[in-house]
Amino acid sequence: MSSTLQIGLAVAGGVVLAAIVAHSAWSSRRNAPRRPDPEPADSVAPALAPALDGERREPGFDDALGALPMPLPADRRSGLDPLIDVIAPIAIDTPVSGDAALAATPSTRRVGSKPFALEGRNSTTQVWETPVAGQRYDALQAGVQLANRTGALNEIEFSEFVMKAQGFADAMNGAPEFPDMREEVARARELDQFASSHDAQLSFTLRAVNAAWSPGYLHQNAARLGFVAGLIPGRMVLPSATPGMPPILGLSFDAQAALAEDPDQSALRSVTLTLDVPQVERAEQPFVRMREAAAALAQAMDGVVTDDAARPLAREAMDVIGSELEQLYDTLDARDLSAGSALARRLFS
């Protein structure tokens, strides 16, 4: 009898233990971050494969340190422009070679926090351009940007510009003509005030409703919408169809999760979708695409779109934002600083 009882207790204990283990495994699976679904190669959307194999990435676009930018699409005002630059003409007696101009160019393309540039008028094409080896130039000019997102050009930066331009002019046996410092600094402050009042960088936050997401799961769903891997961990971008232009949208998440040894075990509870309004052409309809991307990701990943304060964003609120953006675009157009133009990209950087 006791033997039968012991066997019964052992069986019952085993059943309870199995139930506990099963429940634990079920709870673990339920609470684990969602992982990407395996997909046959021929079923992957065109934008997905590059994002997964690492070959297609966010285009480089480094103006912040004054490095030479990647070639941009033709823009009638892609060089120095009196609208946003201080320009000092440099008179020369005879044409100079591009090689000589490059040899005399300062090692840094910055004056304080502002971009510094040198241009020559090509003797053959009569087009102003950054000096190129093998070309000749019959006129020269130096310039510094009046304002950017770090603020307005100040007196110290203007003085540094004069010293840097004068050194280049001396090497070219040229005579620079500088505008009045007080007038240019005042102009810089006015431009900076306008830019500060009409800058717009929008962001939506996509939050998980139930299960968290792994970085791979996010990558898979975002790639289906055309997003590709960014230059830094924890960033994806929706690239422009025009080579060399800034991305239309950005998608960012925890960089540590992206760098984890096992990213599939990293749990993301939120990601941020961003739009740098002045950097993207109006014709791209970036806000419409931002709304569509947010809605598509929320539906596919069981998420909710919120503002920075975690409040759900209703359709009506987004409509208001869209209407205000149209007014902003009109204002920038009227100032000849249309969103996505070369001048706007420089000013709002």
PDB file of N, CA, C and O in Angstrom, residues 86-122:
ATOM      1  N   VAL A  86      29.477  85.513 -45.739  1.00  0.00           N
ATOM      2  CA  VAL A  86      30.328  86.685 -45.900  1.00  0.00           C
ATOM      3  C   VAL A  86      31.279  86.339 -47.043  1.00  0.00           C
ATOM      4  O   VAL A  86      31.920  85.287 -47.020  1.00  0.00           O
ATOM      5  N   ILE A  87      31.373  87.205 -48.036  1.00  0.00           N
ATOM      6  CA  ILE A  87      32.234  86.927 -49.184  1.00  0.00           C
ATOM      7  C   ILE A  87      33.247  88.053 -49.344  1.00  0.00           C
ATOM      8  O   ILE A  87      32.888  89.238 -49.363  1.00  0.00           O
ATOM      9  N   ALA A  88      34.519  87.668 -49.467  1.00  0.00           N
ATOM     10  CA  ALA A  88      35.605  88.620 -49.677  1.00  0.00           C
ATOM     11  C   ALA A  88      36.258  88.342 -51.023  1.00  0.00           C
ATOM     12  O   ALA A  88      36.965  87.336 -51.175  1.00  0.00           O
ATOM     13  N   PRO A  89      36.060  89.219 -52.032  1.00  0.00           N
ATOM     14  CA  PRO A  89      36.731  89.040 -53.315  1.00  0.00           C
ATOM     15  C   PRO A  89      38.245  89.206 -53.156  1.00  0.00           C
ATOM     16  O   PRO A  89      38.714  90.015 -52.351  1.00  0.00           O
ATOM     17  N   ILE A  90      39.008  88.438 -53.931  1.00  0.00           N
ATOM     18  CA  ILE A  90      40.467  88.528 -53.899  1.00  0.00           C
ATOM     19  C   ILE A  90      40.941  88.871 -55.312  1.00  0.00           C
ATOM     20  O   ILE A  90      40.845  88.047 -56.230  1.00  0.00           O
ATOM     21  N   ALA A  91      41.430  90.088 -55.479  1.00  0.00           N
ATOM     22  CA  ALA A  91      41.896  90.524 -56.796  1.00  0.00           C
ATOM     23  C   ALA A  91      43.265  89.938 -57.093  1.00  0.00           C
ATOM     24  O   ALA A  91      44.154  89.937 -56.234  1.00  0.00           O
ATOM     25  N   ILE A  92      43.428  89.413 -58.308  1.00  0.00           N
ATOM     26  CA  ILE A  92      44.719  88.858 -58.732  1.00  0.00           C
ATOM     27  C   ILE A  92      45.076  89.442 -60.095  1.00  0.00           C
ATOM     28  O   ILE A  92      44.199  89.754 -60.907  1.00  0.00           O
ATOM     29  N   ASP A  93      46.379  89.635 -60.349  1.00  0.00           N
ATOM     30  CA  ASP A  93      46.833  90.243 -61.608  1.00  0.00           C
ATOM     31  C   ASP A  93      46.805  89.263 -62.766  1.00  0.00           C
ATOM     32  O   ASP A  93      46.504  89.634 -63.907  1.00  0.00           O
ATOM     33  N   THR A  94      47.141  88.006 -62.485  1.00  0.00           N
ATOM     34  CA  THR A  94      47.178  86.979 -63.528  1.00  0.00           C
ATOM     35  C   THR A  94      46.475  85.727 -63.025  1.00  0.00           C
ATOM     36  O   THR A  94      46.392  85.495 -61.804  1.00  0.00           O
ATOM     37  N   PRO A  95      45.950  84.923 -63.939  1.00  0.00           N
ATOM     38  CA  PRO A  95      45.293  83.675 -63.511  1.00  0.00           C
ATOM     39  C   PRO A  95      46.247  82.797 -62.711  1.00  0.00           C
ATOM     40  O   PRO A  95      47.463  82.803 -62.923  1.00  0.00           O
ATOM     41  N   VAL A  96      45.680  82.031 -61.781  1.00  0.00           N
ATOM     42  CA  VAL A  96      46.464  81.122 -60.943  1.00  0.00           C
ATOM     43  C   VAL A  96      46.017  79.697 -61.223  1.00  0.00           C
ATOM     44  O   VAL A  96      44.890  79.441 -61.657  1.00  0.00           O
ATOM     45  N   SER A  97      46.907  78.758 -60.962  1.00  0.00           N
ATOM     46  CA  SER A  97      46.574  77.355 -61.188  1.00  0.00           C
ATOM     47  C   SER A  97      45.815  76.780 -59.999  1.00  0.00           C
ATOM     48  O   SER A  97      45.984  77.235 -58.857  1.00  0.00           O
ATOM     49  N   GLY A  98      44.996  75.772 -60.276  1.00  0.00           N
ATOM     50  CA  GLY A  98      44.299  75.089 -59.195  1.00  0.00           C
ATOM     51  C   GLY A  98      45.268  74.422 -58.246  1.00  0.00           C
ATOM     52  O   GLY A  98      45.025  74.368 -57.029  1.00  0.00           O
ATOM     53  N   ASP A  99      46.379  73.943 -58.758  1.00  0.00           N
ATOM     54  CA  ASP A  99      47.382  73.294 -57.912  1.00  0.00           C
ATOM     55  C   ASP A  99      47.949  74.271 -56.897  1.00  0.00           C
ATOM     56  O   ASP A  99      48.125  73.935 -55.717  1.00  0.00           O
ATOM     57  N   ALA A 100      48.254  75.501 -57.349  1.00  0.00           N
ATOM     58  CA  ALA A 100      48.789  76.511 -56.441  1.00  0.00           C
ATOM     59  C   ALA A 100      47.755  76.911 -55.396  1.00  0.00           C
ATOM     60  O   ALA A 100      48.079  77.096 -54.209  1.00  0.00           O
ATOM     61  N   ALA A 101      46.511  77.039 -55.832  1.00  0.00           N
ATOM     62  CA  ALA A 101      45.452  77.411 -54.888  1.00  0.00           C
ATOM     63  C   ALA A 101      45.251  76.323 -53.840  1.00  0.00           C
ATOM     64  O   ALA A 101      45.081  76.622 -52.645  1.00  0.00           O
ATOM     65  N   LEU A 102      45.296  75.071 -54.264  1.00  0.00           N
ATOM     66  CA  LEU A 102      45.135  73.972 -53.309  1.00  0.00           C
ATOM     67  C   LEU A 102      46.291  73.921 -52.325  1.00  0.00           C
ATOM     68  O   LEU A 102      46.100  73.654 -51.129  1.00  0.00           O
ATOM     69  N   ALA A 103      47.502  74.193 -52.807  1.00  0.00           N
ATOM     70  CA  ALA A 103      48.675  74.163 -51.929  1.00  0.00           C
ATOM     71  C   ALA A 103      48.597  75.252 -50.869  1.00  0.00           C
ATOM     72  O   ALA A 103      49.114  75.090 -49.757  1.00  0.00           O
ATOM     73  N   ALA A 104      47.941  76.375 -51.187  1.00  0.00           N
ATOM     74  CA  ALA A 104      47.841  77.489 -50.245  1.00  0.00           C
ATOM     75  C   ALA A 104      46.581  77.437 -49.389  1.00  0.00           C
ATOM     76  O   ALA A 104      46.398  78.275 -48.488  1.00  0.00           O
ATOM     77  N   THR A 105      45.717  76.473 -49.660  1.00  0.00           N
ATOM     78  CA  THR A 105      44.465  76.369 -48.903  1.00  0.00           C
ATOM     79  C   THR A 105      44.743  75.976 -47.454  1.00  0.00           C
ATOM     80  O   THR A 105      45.519  75.050 -47.201  1.00  0.00           O
ATOM     81  N   PRO A 106      44.144  76.671 -46.470  1.00  0.00           N
ATOM     82  CA  PRO A 106      44.351  76.320 -45.060  1.00  0.00           C
ATOM     83  C   PRO A 106      43.970  74.863 -44.790  1.00  0.00           C
ATOM     84  O   PRO A 106      43.103  74.291 -45.465  1.00  0.00           O
ATOM     85  N   SER A 107      44.608  74.277 -43.795  1.00  0.00           N
ATOM     86  CA  SER A 107      44.381  72.851 -43.502  1.00  0.00           C
ATOM     87  C   SER A 107      42.993  72.590 -42.930  1.00  0.00           C
ATOM     88  O   SER A 107      42.470  71.487 -43.039  1.00  0.00           O
ATOM     89  N   THR A 108      42.392  73.587 -42.303  1.00  0.00           N
ATOM     90  CA  THR A 108      41.043  73.412 -41.749  1.00  0.00           C
ATOM     91  C   THR A 108      40.055  74.265 -42.521  1.00  0.00           C
ATOM     92  O   THR A 108      40.372  75.397 -42.927  1.00  0.00           O
ATOM     93  N   ARG A 109      38.877  73.723 -42.725  1.00  0.00           N
ATOM     94  CA  ARG A 109      37.821  74.445 -43.436  1.00  0.00           C
ATOM     95  C   ARG A 109      36.814  75.032 -42.456  1.00  0.00           C
ATOM     96  O   ARG A 109      35.622  75.091 -42.749  1.00  0.00           O
ATOM     97  N   ARG A 110      37.281  75.441 -41.291  1.00  0.00           N
ATOM     98  CA  ARG A 110      36.399  76.018 -40.287  1.00  0.00           C
ATOM     99  C   ARG A 110      36.954  77.344 -39.803  1.00  0.00           C
ATOM    100  O   ARG A 110      38.168  77.558 -39.754  1.00  0.00           O
ATOM    101  N   VAL A 111      36.059  78.240 -39.426  1.00  0.00           N
ATOM    102  CA  VAL A 111      36.392  79.472 -38.713  1.00  0.00           C
ATOM    103  C   VAL A 111      35.524  79.450 -37.465  1.00  0.00           C
ATOM    104  O   VAL A 111      34.325  79.686 -37.538  1.00  0.00           O
ATOM    105  N   GLY A 112      36.131  79.090 -36.340  1.00  0.00           N
ATOM    106  CA  GLY A 112      35.321  78.855 -35.144  1.00  0.00           C
ATOM    107  C   GLY A 112      34.396  77.682 -35.397  1.00  0.00           C
ATOM    108  O   GLY A 112      34.848  76.582 -35.723  1.00  0.00           O
ATOM    109  N   SER A 113      33.106  77.928 -35.320  1.00  0.00           N
ATOM    110  CA  SER A 113      32.129  76.859 -35.574  1.00  0.00           C
ATOM    111  C   SER A 113      31.473  76.985 -36.944  1.00  0.00           C
ATOM    112  O   SER A 113      30.497  76.306 -37.234  1.00  0.00           O
ATOM    113  N   LYS A 114      32.025  77.854 -37.801  1.00  0.00           N
ATOM    114  CA  LYS A 114      31.410  78.115 -39.104  1.00  0.00           C
ATOM    115  C   LYS A 114      32.276  77.592 -40.247  1.00  0.00           C
ATOM    116  O   LYS A 114      33.500  77.665 -40.202  1.00  0.00           O
ATOM    117  N   PRO A 115      31.651  77.089 -41.312  1.00  0.00           N
ATOM    118  CA  PRO A 115      32.401  76.624 -42.476  1.00  0.00           C
ATOM    119  C   PRO A 115      33.104  77.783 -43.197  1.00  0.00           C
ATOM    120  O   PRO A 115      32.534  78.864 -43.362  1.00  0.00           O
ATOM    121  N   PHE A 116      34.336  77.542 -43.597  1.00  0.00           N
ATOM    122  CA  PHE A 116      35.150  78.490 -44.355  1.00  0.00           C
ATOM    123  C   PHE A 116      35.373  77.889 -45.740  1.00  0.00           C
ATOM    124  O   PHE A 116      35.592  76.686 -45.876  1.00  0.00           O
ATOM    125  N   ALA A 117      35.318  78.719 -46.785  1.00  0.00           N
ATOM    126  CA  ALA A 117      35.459  78.191 -48.147  1.00  0.00           C
ATOM    127  C   ALA A 117      36.265  79.138 -49.018  1.00  0.00           C
ATOM    128  O   ALA A 117      36.290  80.355 -48.806  1.00  0.00           O
ATOM    129  N   LEU A 118      36.918  78.559 -50.013  1.00  0.00           N
ATOM    130  CA  LEU A 118      37.642  79.306 -51.033  1.00  0.00           C
ATOM    131  C   LEU A 118      37.115  78.876 -52.389  1.00  0.00           C
ATOM    132  O   LEU A 118      36.871  77.688 -52.623  1.00  0.00           O
ATOM    133  N   GLU A 119      36.936  79.830 -53.289  1.00  0.00           N
ATOM    134  CA  GLU A 119      36.451  79.518 -54.631  1.00  0.00           C
ATOM    135  C   GLU A 119      37.254  80.269 -55.676  1.00  0.00           C
ATOM    136  O   GLU A 119      37.807  81.352 -55.411  1.00  0.00           O
ATOM    137  N   GLY A 120      37.317  79.678 -56.863  1.00  0.00           N
ATOM    138  CA  GLY A 120      37.951  80.333 -57.988  1.00  0.00           C
ATOM    139  C   GLY A 120      37.012  80.327 -59.175  1.00  0.00           C
ATOM    140  O   GLY A 120      36.203  79.404 -59.331  1.00  0.00           O
ATOM    141  N   ARG A 121      37.120  81.367 -60.026  1.00  0.00           N
ATOM    142  CA  ARG A 121      36.305  81.392 -61.248  1.00  0.00           C
ATOM    143  C   ARG A 121      37.104  80.724 -62.347  1.00  0.00           C
ATOM    144  O   ARG A 121      38.172  81.222 -62.751  1.00  0.00           O
ATOM    145  N   ASN A 122      36.606  79.598 -62.817  1.00  0.00           N
ATOM    146  CA  ASN A 122      37.308  78.801 -63.815  1.00  0.00           C
ATOM    147  C   ASN A 122      37.491  79.615 -65.099  1.00  0.00           C
ATOM    148  O   ASN A 122      36.524  80.140 -65.663  1.00  0.00           O
TER     149      ASN A 122
END
